[in-house]
Short mmCIF file of C-alpha atoms in Angstrom, two decimals:
data_model
loop_
_atom_site.label_atom_id
_atom_site.label_comp_id
_atom_site.label_asym_id
_atom_site.label_seq_id
_atom_site.Cartn_x
_atom_site.Cartn_y
_atom_site.Cartn_z
CA MET A 1 -16.16 -32.08 13.56
CA PRO A 2 -17.11 -34.06 10.81
CA ARG A 3 -15.25 -33.11 7.67
CA PRO A 4 -17.32 -31.51 5.49
CA ASP A 5 -17.82 -33.82 2.36
CA ALA A 6 -14.96 -32.56 -1.05
CA SER A 7 -16.09 -34.84 -2.92
CA GLN A 8 -17.94 -31.97 -5.38
CA LYS A 9 -14.59 -30.01 -5.01
CA LEU A 10 -12.09 -32.56 -5.75
CA ALA A 11 -14.32 -33.05 -8.84
CA ALA A 12 -14.44 -29.51 -9.83
CA SER A 13 -10.92 -29.18 -9.98
CA LYS A 14 -10.25 -32.74 -10.98
CA PRO A 15 -8.41 -32.25 -14.70
CA LYS A 16 -10.50 -32.99 -17.75
CA ASP A 17 -9.56 -36.17 -19.79
CA GLY A 18 -8.71 -34.49 -23.09
CA PRO A 19 -6.75 -36.45 -26.11
CA SER A 20 -3.97 -37.66 -24.49
CA LYS A 21 -0.24 -36.26 -24.74
CA GLY A 22 1.60 -38.90 -26.15
CA LEU A 23 -0.88 -38.74 -29.30
CA ILE A 24 -0.60 -35.20 -29.50
CA GLY A 25 3.39 -35.40 -29.03
CA GLY A 26 4.08 -38.43 -31.09
CA ILE A 27 2.22 -35.99 -34.01
CA ILE A 28 4.06 -33.09 -33.60
CA ALA A 29 7.43 -35.39 -33.86
CA ALA A 30 6.23 -36.73 -36.96
CA VAL A 31 5.74 -33.68 -38.80
CA ILE A 32 9.45 -32.17 -37.26
CA VAL A 33 11.30 -35.74 -38.24
CA VAL A 34 9.85 -35.24 -41.63
CA VAL A 35 10.39 -31.59 -41.61
CA VAL A 36 14.00 -32.86 -41.05
CA ILE A 37 14.09 -35.27 -43.95
CA VAL A 38 12.99 -33.58 -46.28
CA ALA A 39 14.96 -30.61 -45.73
CA VAL A 40 18.36 -33.15 -45.20
CA PHE A 41 17.08 -34.31 -48.65
CA VAL A 42 16.78 -30.59 -50.80
CA THR A 43 20.67 -29.87 -48.76
CA GLN A 44 22.27 -33.62 -50.35
CA ALA A 45 20.59 -32.83 -54.14
CA ASN A 46 21.80 -29.04 -53.93
CA LYS A 47 25.37 -30.54 -53.62
CA SER A 48 27.30 -31.42 -56.50
CA SER A 49 30.65 -33.73 -55.33
CA SER A 50 32.43 -32.62 -58.45
CA PHE A 51 32.46 -29.95 -61.60
CA ALA A 52 31.00 -31.72 -64.40
CA GLY A 53 30.53 -28.22 -66.44
CA SER A 54 32.44 -26.33 -68.86
CA VAL A 55 35.07 -24.64 -68.18
CA PRO A 56 36.61 -21.12 -69.09
CA LYS A 57 39.58 -20.16 -69.98
CA GLY A 58 41.54 -19.25 -66.85
CA GLY A 59 38.64 -20.62 -64.99
CA THR A 60 39.79 -24.24 -62.91
CA ASP A 61 38.51 -28.09 -63.38
CA ASN A 62 36.82 -27.61 -60.09
CA ALA A 63 35.33 -24.70 -60.67
CA ASP A 64 37.34 -22.53 -58.00
CA GLY A 65 37.45 -19.12 -59.65
CA LEU A 66 39.00 -17.85 -62.25
CA ARG A 67 42.69 -16.25 -63.02
CA ALA A 68 42.78 -12.54 -64.39
CA TYR A 69 45.08 -12.81 -67.31
CA PRO A 70 45.61 -16.01 -67.14
CA ASP A 71 48.13 -15.46 -70.06
CA VAL A 72 50.70 -13.87 -68.76
CA LYS A 73 54.23 -15.02 -66.97
CA LEU A 74 54.47 -14.76 -63.34
CA LYS A 75 57.40 -13.42 -61.59
CA SER A 76 59.07 -16.02 -59.05
CA GLY A 77 57.68 -15.17 -55.80
CA ALA A 78 54.49 -13.88 -56.51
CA PRO A 79 51.87 -14.08 -54.41
CA THR A 80 48.41 -15.39 -54.70
CA VAL A 81 45.26 -13.47 -53.93
CA ASP A 82 41.96 -15.31 -53.70
CA LEU A 83 39.21 -11.91 -54.17
CA TYR A 84 36.04 -13.06 -53.40
CA GLU A 85 33.47 -10.61 -55.31
CA ASP A 86 29.47 -10.18 -56.12
CA PHE A 87 29.16 -8.30 -58.90
CA GLN A 88 26.09 -6.56 -56.86
CA CYS A 89 28.21 -5.79 -54.01
CA PRO A 90 28.50 -2.17 -53.13
CA ILE A 91 31.48 -2.66 -50.52
CA CYS A 92 33.08 -4.70 -53.44
CA ASN A 93 32.75 -1.61 -55.41
CA ASP A 94 34.27 0.25 -52.80
CA LEU A 95 36.77 -1.88 -52.68
CA GLU A 96 37.43 -1.50 -56.82
CA LYS A 97 37.08 2.45 -56.63
CA SER A 98 39.58 2.18 -54.30
CA ASN A 99 42.06 -0.59 -55.49
CA GLY A 100 40.56 -2.51 -58.60
CA GLU A 101 43.42 -0.79 -61.36
CA GLN A 102 46.20 -1.15 -58.84
CA ILE A 103 44.99 -4.98 -58.44
CA LEU A 104 44.81 -5.55 -62.53
CA LYS A 105 47.79 -3.94 -63.06
CA MET A 106 49.56 -5.76 -60.91
CA ALA A 107 48.27 -8.54 -62.31
CA LYS A 108 48.56 -7.72 -65.85
CA ASP A 109 52.76 -6.95 -65.01
CA GLY A 110 53.09 -11.02 -63.12
CA GLN A 111 53.63 -9.30 -59.85
CA VAL A 112 50.62 -11.10 -58.47
CA LYS A 113 48.29 -13.95 -59.54
CA VAL A 114 44.45 -12.74 -58.89
CA VAL A 115 42.03 -15.20 -58.39
CA TRP A 116 38.39 -14.08 -58.71
CA HIS A 117 35.97 -15.74 -57.34
CA LEU A 118 32.55 -14.62 -58.32
CA MET A 119 29.87 -15.44 -55.42
CA THR A 120 25.65 -14.49 -56.23
CA PHE A 121 24.24 -14.47 -53.07
CA LEU A 122 22.87 -11.27 -53.09
CA GLU A 123 20.40 -11.97 -55.06
CA ASP A 124 19.08 -13.61 -53.40
CA ASN A 125 19.39 -10.66 -49.94
CA PHE A 126 18.10 -9.04 -53.13
CA ARG A 127 15.58 -10.94 -54.24
CA ASN A 128 16.11 -9.83 -57.87
CA GLN A 129 17.24 -13.09 -58.97
CA PRO A 130 19.39 -13.84 -60.90
CA ALA A 131 21.41 -10.34 -61.22
CA SER A 132 24.07 -11.95 -59.51
CA THR A 133 24.30 -14.71 -61.99
CA ILE A 134 24.39 -12.99 -65.39
CA ALA A 135 26.97 -10.74 -64.36
CA ALA A 136 29.74 -13.62 -63.27
CA ASN A 137 28.31 -15.50 -66.49
CA GLY A 138 29.24 -12.42 -68.24
CA LEU A 139 32.68 -12.36 -66.46
CA TYR A 140 33.47 -16.08 -68.06
CA CYS A 141 31.67 -15.23 -71.45
CA ALA A 142 34.39 -12.53 -71.19
CA ALA A 143 36.95 -14.67 -70.35
CA ASP A 144 36.98 -17.27 -73.53
CA ALA A 145 37.45 -13.78 -75.30
CA GLY A 146 40.13 -12.49 -73.36
CA LYS A 147 38.84 -9.69 -72.27
CA ALA A 148 37.67 -10.81 -68.54
CA ALA A 149 39.77 -7.63 -66.66
CA GLU A 150 38.49 -4.38 -68.68
CA TYR A 151 34.86 -6.23 -68.52
CA HIS A 152 35.05 -6.99 -64.30
CA THR A 153 35.89 -2.94 -64.11
CA LYS A 154 33.17 -2.58 -66.09
CA ALA A 155 30.23 -4.65 -64.75
CA PHE A 156 31.61 -3.13 -61.86
CA ALA A 157 31.07 0.67 -63.06
CA GLY A 158 27.96 0.08 -63.89
CA GLN A 159 26.24 -1.35 -60.49
CA ARG A 160 23.18 0.26 -59.63
CA PRO A 161 22.63 2.04 -56.01
CA GLU A 162 22.13 -0.46 -53.53
CA GLN A 163 18.81 0.54 -53.20
CA GLN A 164 17.48 0.46 -56.53
CA GLU A 165 19.07 -3.32 -57.19
CA ALA A 166 17.36 -4.14 -53.66
CA GLN A 167 13.91 -2.83 -55.82
CA GLY A 168 15.10 -5.07 -58.95
CA ASP A 169 16.82 -2.78 -60.52
CA SER A 170 19.90 -4.53 -61.40
CA PHE A 171 22.00 -6.19 -63.95
CA THR A 172 20.03 -6.89 -67.50
CA LYS A 173 21.21 -9.51 -70.16
CA ALA A 174 21.43 -6.48 -72.30
CA ASP A 175 23.47 -4.62 -69.69
CA ILE A 176 25.95 -7.25 -69.82
CA LYS A 177 26.12 -7.70 -73.54
CA LYS A 178 26.91 -3.62 -73.26
CA TYR A 179 29.73 -3.86 -70.89
CA GLY A 180 31.27 -6.96 -73.07
CA LYS A 181 31.06 -4.01 -75.78
CA GLN A 182 32.51 -1.61 -74.08
CA ALA A 183 35.02 -3.53 -73.12
CA GLY A 184 36.39 -4.37 -76.65
CA ILE A 185 35.10 -7.60 -77.39
CA ALA A 186 34.19 -7.19 -80.96
CA GLY A 187 33.01 -8.87 -84.03
CA ALA A 188 32.80 -12.74 -84.25
CA LYS A 189 33.89 -12.65 -80.63
CA LEU A 190 31.65 -10.55 -79.65
CA THR A 191 28.59 -12.61 -81.62
CA LYS A 192 29.68 -15.08 -80.00
CA PHE A 193 29.83 -13.89 -76.07
CA ASN A 194 26.08 -12.40 -76.21
CA SER A 195 25.02 -15.61 -77.23
CA CYS A 196 26.82 -16.69 -74.03
CA VAL A 197 24.97 -14.80 -72.30
CA ASP A 198 21.72 -15.73 -73.65
CA LYS A 199 21.94 -18.95 -72.63
CA GLY A 200 23.95 -18.40 -69.40
CA SER A 201 26.34 -20.89 -70.95
CA TYR A 202 29.01 -21.13 -67.46
CA ASN A 203 25.63 -20.96 -64.98
CA LYS A 204 26.80 -24.27 -63.65
CA TYR A 205 29.98 -22.62 -63.41
CA VAL A 206 28.83 -19.92 -61.72
CA LYS A 207 26.77 -21.74 -59.10
CA SER A 208 29.59 -24.56 -58.24
CA THR A 209 31.82 -21.65 -57.84
CA MET A 210 29.49 -20.31 -55.21
CA ASP A 211 29.43 -23.42 -53.12
CA LYS A 212 33.45 -23.46 -53.71
CA ALA A 213 33.11 -20.39 -52.25
CA GLY A 214 31.32 -21.47 -49.29
CA LYS A 215 33.49 -24.57 -48.20
CA ASN A 216 36.44 -22.36 -48.60
CA GLY A 217 34.70 -20.70 -45.82
CA VAL A 218 33.95 -17.44 -47.20
CA THR A 219 30.39 -15.78 -46.42
CA GLY A 220 30.79 -12.00 -46.67
CA THR A 221 32.15 -9.65 -50.04
CA PRO A 222 34.62 -8.49 -50.48
CA THR A 223 36.89 -11.38 -49.00
CA LEU A 224 40.28 -11.60 -49.86
CA PHE A 225 43.37 -14.24 -49.53
CA ILE A 226 46.74 -13.50 -49.68
CA ASN A 227 48.50 -16.21 -49.86
CA GLY A 228 45.78 -18.02 -48.06
CA ASP A 229 45.75 -15.38 -45.00
CA GLU A 230 42.40 -13.92 -44.40
CA TYR A 231 41.30 -10.43 -45.36
CA SER A 232 37.72 -9.58 -44.29
CA SER A 233 35.26 -8.34 -42.04
CA SER A 234 36.38 -10.25 -39.39
CA LYS A 235 40.05 -10.50 -39.88
CA HIS A 236 43.03 -7.89 -40.30
CA LYS A 237 40.57 -5.65 -40.08
CA ALA A 238 42.12 -2.43 -39.97
CA GLU A 239 44.43 -3.41 -43.66
CA TYR A 240 40.71 -4.03 -44.68
CA SER A 241 39.02 -0.90 -43.46
CA GLN A 242 42.04 0.77 -46.12
CA LEU A 243 41.76 -1.23 -48.95
CA LEU A 244 38.48 -0.27 -48.97
CA GLY A 245 38.71 3.67 -48.46
CA THR A 246 41.87 4.33 -49.16
CA LYS A 247 43.40 4.81 -53.35
CA ASP A 248 46.51 2.51 -54.34
CA SER A 249 46.84 1.01 -50.65
CA PHE A 250 46.75 -2.93 -52.34
CA LYS A 251 50.24 -3.06 -52.98
CA LYS A 252 51.99 -1.69 -49.58
CA ILE A 253 49.10 -4.31 -48.32
CA LEU A 254 50.28 -6.71 -50.52
CA GLU A 255 53.77 -5.88 -49.63
CA LYS A 256 53.51 -5.82 -45.53
CA ALA A 257 51.28 -9.22 -45.84
CA THR A 258 54.00 -11.48 -47.89
CA LYS A 259 57.85 -9.98 -46.41
CA MET Z 1 9.45 -17.35 25.55
CA SER Z 2 9.51 -18.35 29.32
CA LEU Z 3 7.75 -21.41 31.08
CA SER Z 4 4.98 -19.07 33.16
CA THR Z 5 3.27 -18.00 29.84
CA GLY Z 6 2.55 -21.82 28.61
CA PRO Z 7 -0.89 -21.77 28.21
CA SER Z 8 -0.44 -18.93 25.72
CA ILE Z 9 1.78 -20.00 24.31
CA SER Z 10 -0.58 -23.39 23.17
CA LEU Z 11 -2.95 -20.53 22.30
CA SER Z 12 -1.05 -18.56 19.44
CA ARG Z 13 0.02 -22.48 18.07
CA VAL Z 14 -3.62 -23.46 17.75
CA ALA Z 15 -3.77 -19.48 16.42
CA GLU Z 16 -1.30 -20.02 14.00
CA GLN Z 17 -1.91 -23.96 12.58
CA THR Z 18 -5.06 -22.47 12.61
CA GLU Z 19 -4.15 -19.65 9.81
CA SER Z 20 -2.03 -21.56 8.24
CA VAL Z 21 -4.91 -24.24 6.88
CA SER Z 22 -6.88 -21.61 5.75
CA SER Z 23 -4.33 -19.82 3.76
CA SER Z 24 -3.45 -22.95 2.31
CA VAL Z 25 -7.34 -23.34 1.39
CA ASN Z 26 -7.63 -20.28 -0.82
CA THR Z 27 -7.55 -16.17 1.45
CA ARG Z 28 -4.52 -15.81 1.01
CA ALA Z 29 -3.33 -17.51 -2.36
CA LYS Z 30 0.66 -17.51 -4.01
CA TRP Z 31 1.68 -13.88 -5.43
CA HIS Z 32 2.30 -16.33 -8.89
CA GLN Z 33 -1.69 -18.08 -8.23
CA HIS Z 34 -3.01 -14.74 -8.75
CA PRO Z 35 -5.65 -14.96 -11.67
CA ALA Z 36 -4.18 -11.90 -13.09
CA MET Z 37 -0.81 -14.14 -13.47
CA GLU Z 38 -1.79 -16.66 -16.54
CA TRP Z 39 -2.13 -13.48 -18.54
CA VAL Z 40 0.93 -13.03 -18.20
CA GLY Z 41 2.53 -16.31 -19.08
CA VAL Z 42 -0.63 -15.64 -22.29
CA ALA Z 43 2.06 -12.20 -22.80
CA ALA Z 44 5.29 -14.40 -22.54
CA ARG Z 45 3.01 -17.11 -25.22
CA LEU Z 46 2.78 -14.21 -27.79
CA ILE Z 47 5.87 -12.53 -27.20
CA LEU Z 48 7.82 -15.62 -27.71
CA GLY Z 49 5.75 -17.53 -30.15
CA LEU Z 50 5.11 -14.40 -32.59
CA THR Z 51 8.74 -13.43 -32.39
CA TYR Z 52 9.22 -17.42 -33.51
CA LEU Z 53 6.79 -17.23 -36.03
CA VAL Z 54 8.21 -14.14 -37.42
CA ALA Z 55 11.68 -15.04 -37.42
CA GLY Z 56 11.00 -18.67 -38.45
CA VAL Z 57 8.98 -17.43 -41.94
CA LEU Z 58 11.75 -14.76 -42.86
CA LYS Z 59 14.44 -16.83 -42.65
CA ALA Z 60 12.51 -19.79 -44.35
CA ARG Z 61 11.27 -17.29 -47.26
CA ASP Z 62 15.95 -17.60 -48.30
CA LEU Z 63 16.92 -20.19 -46.85
CA GLU Z 64 20.33 -19.62 -49.10
CA SER Z 65 20.42 -17.40 -46.97
CA THR Z 66 20.13 -18.32 -43.78
CA LYS Z 67 22.25 -21.17 -44.47
CA LEU Z 68 25.40 -18.48 -45.25
CA ASP Z 69 24.34 -16.62 -42.12
CA THR Z 70 24.52 -20.00 -39.82
CA ARG Z 71 27.83 -20.75 -41.52
CA ALA Z 72 29.11 -17.31 -40.77
CA PHE Z 73 29.16 -18.13 -36.76
CA ARG Z 74 31.40 -20.91 -38.54
CA ILE Z 75 31.11 -23.10 -35.34
CA LEU Z 76 29.51 -26.06 -36.93
CA PRO Z 77 31.01 -27.75 -40.18
CA TYR Z 78 29.97 -26.63 -43.85
CA ASP Z 79 27.32 -29.20 -44.31
CA LEU Z 80 26.24 -29.71 -41.18
CA ALA Z 81 25.27 -25.41 -40.89
CA ASN Z 82 23.80 -25.86 -44.34
CA ILE Z 83 21.33 -28.26 -42.38
CA TRP Z 84 20.67 -26.84 -39.13
CA GLY Z 85 19.87 -23.83 -41.50
CA THR Z 86 17.46 -25.40 -43.45
CA PHE Z 87 16.15 -26.71 -40.84
CA MET Z 88 16.01 -24.84 -37.81
CA PRO Z 89 13.31 -22.07 -39.68
CA PHE Z 90 10.93 -24.49 -40.19
CA LEU Z 91 11.81 -25.60 -36.09
CA GLU Z 92 11.00 -21.36 -35.63
CA ILE Z 93 7.74 -22.00 -36.94
CA ILE Z 94 6.32 -24.90 -35.79
CA LEU Z 95 7.62 -24.03 -31.85
CA GLY Z 96 5.82 -20.11 -32.69
CA LEU Z 97 2.87 -21.88 -33.89
CA LEU Z 98 2.29 -23.76 -30.79
CA LEU Z 99 3.42 -21.09 -28.41
CA ILE Z 100 0.20 -19.13 -30.03
CA ALA Z 101 -2.13 -21.72 -29.78
CA GLY Z 102 -1.10 -22.87 -26.36
CA LEU Z 103 -0.43 -26.34 -27.21
CA MET Z 104 1.66 -28.40 -25.12
CA THR Z 105 3.56 -25.38 -23.18
CA ARG Z 106 4.98 -26.64 -21.27
CA MET Z 107 7.13 -28.68 -23.79
CA THR Z 108 7.14 -26.42 -26.25
CA ALA Z 109 8.48 -23.59 -23.76
CA VAL Z 110 11.27 -26.15 -22.76
CA LEU Z 111 11.97 -26.04 -27.10
CA GLY Z 112 12.06 -22.81 -27.51
CA GLY Z 113 14.50 -22.09 -24.35
CA LEU Z 114 17.13 -24.18 -24.95
CA LEU Z 115 17.47 -22.46 -28.69
CA MET Z 116 17.41 -19.20 -26.99
CA ILE Z 117 20.16 -20.71 -25.67
CA ALA Z 118 22.11 -21.93 -28.34
CA PHE Z 119 21.57 -18.35 -29.73
CA ILE Z 120 23.42 -16.62 -27.06
CA ILE Z 121 25.47 -18.71 -27.03
CA GLY Z 122 26.20 -18.41 -30.85
CA ILE Z 123 26.54 -14.72 -30.54
CA SER Z 124 28.63 -14.52 -27.56
CA SER Z 125 31.11 -16.82 -29.39
CA VAL Z 126 31.18 -14.93 -32.71
CA TRP Z 127 31.27 -11.87 -30.75
CA ALA Z 128 34.18 -13.48 -28.78
CA ARG Z 129 36.15 -13.71 -32.12
CA GLY Z 130 35.42 -10.31 -33.67
CA ILE Z 131 33.65 -12.08 -36.21
CA VAL Z 132 30.86 -9.66 -37.74
CA ILE Z 133 27.47 -11.38 -39.19
CA GLN Z 134 26.60 -9.62 -42.62
CA CYS Z 135 27.18 -10.48 -45.86
CA GLY Z 136 29.32 -7.49 -46.03
CA CYS Z 137 26.97 -5.75 -48.70
CA PHE Z 138 24.68 -3.27 -46.28
CA GLY Z 139 25.96 0.36 -45.13
CA SER Z 140 28.20 0.64 -47.96
CA ASN Z 141 28.80 4.30 -46.81
CA GLY Z 142 32.60 4.00 -46.07
CA LYS Z 143 31.61 2.45 -42.39
CA LEU Z 144 31.79 -1.30 -41.83
CA PRO Z 145 29.33 -3.73 -39.24
CA THR Z 146 30.91 -4.02 -36.65
CA THR Z 147 30.52 -6.26 -33.62
CA ALA Z 148 28.85 -3.26 -31.56
CA ALA Z 149 24.89 -4.52 -31.57
CA TYR Z 150 25.97 -8.01 -30.14
CA LYS Z 151 24.76 -6.40 -27.21
CA TRP Z 152 21.61 -5.52 -28.12
CA ASP Z 153 20.99 -8.94 -30.04
CA ILE Z 154 22.19 -10.53 -26.49
CA LEU Z 155 19.79 -8.22 -23.91
CA ARG Z 156 16.67 -9.19 -26.82
CA ASP Z 157 17.80 -13.23 -26.73
CA VAL Z 158 17.91 -13.25 -23.18
CA GLY Z 159 14.59 -11.39 -22.54
CA LEU Z 160 12.51 -13.87 -24.60
CA LEU Z 161 14.30 -16.91 -22.84
CA LEU Z 162 12.76 -15.70 -19.67
CA CYS Z 163 9.32 -15.83 -21.61
CA ALA Z 164 10.20 -19.51 -22.57
CA ALA Z 165 11.41 -19.66 -18.16
CA TRP Z 166 8.04 -18.39 -17.00
CA LEU Z 167 6.05 -20.15 -19.38
CA VAL Z 168 7.77 -23.80 -17.84
CA ILE Z 169 7.51 -22.89 -14.55
CA TRP Z 170 3.79 -21.85 -15.18
CA PRO Z 171 2.10 -23.36 -18.38
CA ARG Z 172 -1.38 -23.15 -17.92
CA THR Z 173 -2.56 -20.00 -19.03
CA LYS Z 174 -5.85 -18.35 -20.59
CA LEU Z 175 -6.96 -18.60 -23.81
CA SER Z 176 -5.12 -21.65 -24.61
CA VAL Z 177 -5.33 -25.03 -26.01
CA ASP Z 178 -4.08 -26.93 -23.33
CA ARG Z 179 -6.58 -24.98 -21.13
CA ALA Z 180 -9.83 -26.11 -23.36
CA LEU Z 181 -8.57 -29.87 -24.02
CA TRP Z 182 -7.24 -30.81 -20.36
CA GLY Z 183 -8.71 -27.77 -17.88
#
């Protein structure tokens, strides 16, 4: 039996000659390469190697936080507690309500060196820029007036509920000025404080502190380091939970950590 | 089979051969060659493609947070995590668009599948180390976010990986640019 002629069938099932896959692949690869290069440049441009802006009283030359009560003489062997927080962070406010008072009292007595590292990523999360930045800048302005600790308390007391923050209702410059006044800044110092708030005099310091916090490995707030040992939602979870929820638990946890 | 049934054996062999020839031509096609299966491929393309597109757009809208989240995995060093966090959203958008269009489906599905494997490894790694990926701000009613959600994340990503695998094996689907260009 002769084979039937299949040439028509074969022609019908033969793949069509479209544009070459190499060309289309090449175009896509080129687009990806351009995106990578732009991404790398943007990342590099955002990165400043050393800090070259004004430093508030109690701050450091490399913009790595601000010491609470910088004039207080530390008792010998006093541990260092680095505290990473964002004034818009509700859990930071839990920590503040539970232990803020005790932490400040111990810092004032020289029993512990407290260093605040103000972060600002929540204004990105909430999309309410620059609410975190102006609150952090306010702390540095208040530090120059010698009222950082008082301002810190007042600013947390003024924090809005999370829902409001997420809808864009958060710290304004008028709020920050109010907290400065409530913190006890008065007279010529208040005038200077207000102008510092208006001008955002320490915005560079705020930005550098945020970058520095990232480099220090902090990715959430609040995060504490007791003599360099991390307390967060990922490390020392039990103690961390107590710090957030148990009134005046800080002292005991600190003693246990530094024994 | 005994020798006495010789002729019948040869007969049945002939029948067998005829049948196998005809089935390989078209009468009894394999299940994955059924035309309806190309629609499964369309579904796989759209599920994976839309997921990548939406995830990519959400991440690209807020690169600072994406970089922070990438660092929170504590796998890549600081600078590399930032570069990856900046680049990855756009890669996801490109993969998503190509999958939805059905252009270079097999290659895109390979890349999309590899990326999904990377995500599964990343989530497993933070889960194993007890790290909680969150900004420490949401759900602040005295309850901290935990690692409990990771198993669902991994389950979701495995499902998406299966979509990618389907497309790597059977990349030809209905309603695709591939089909329009190359048949």
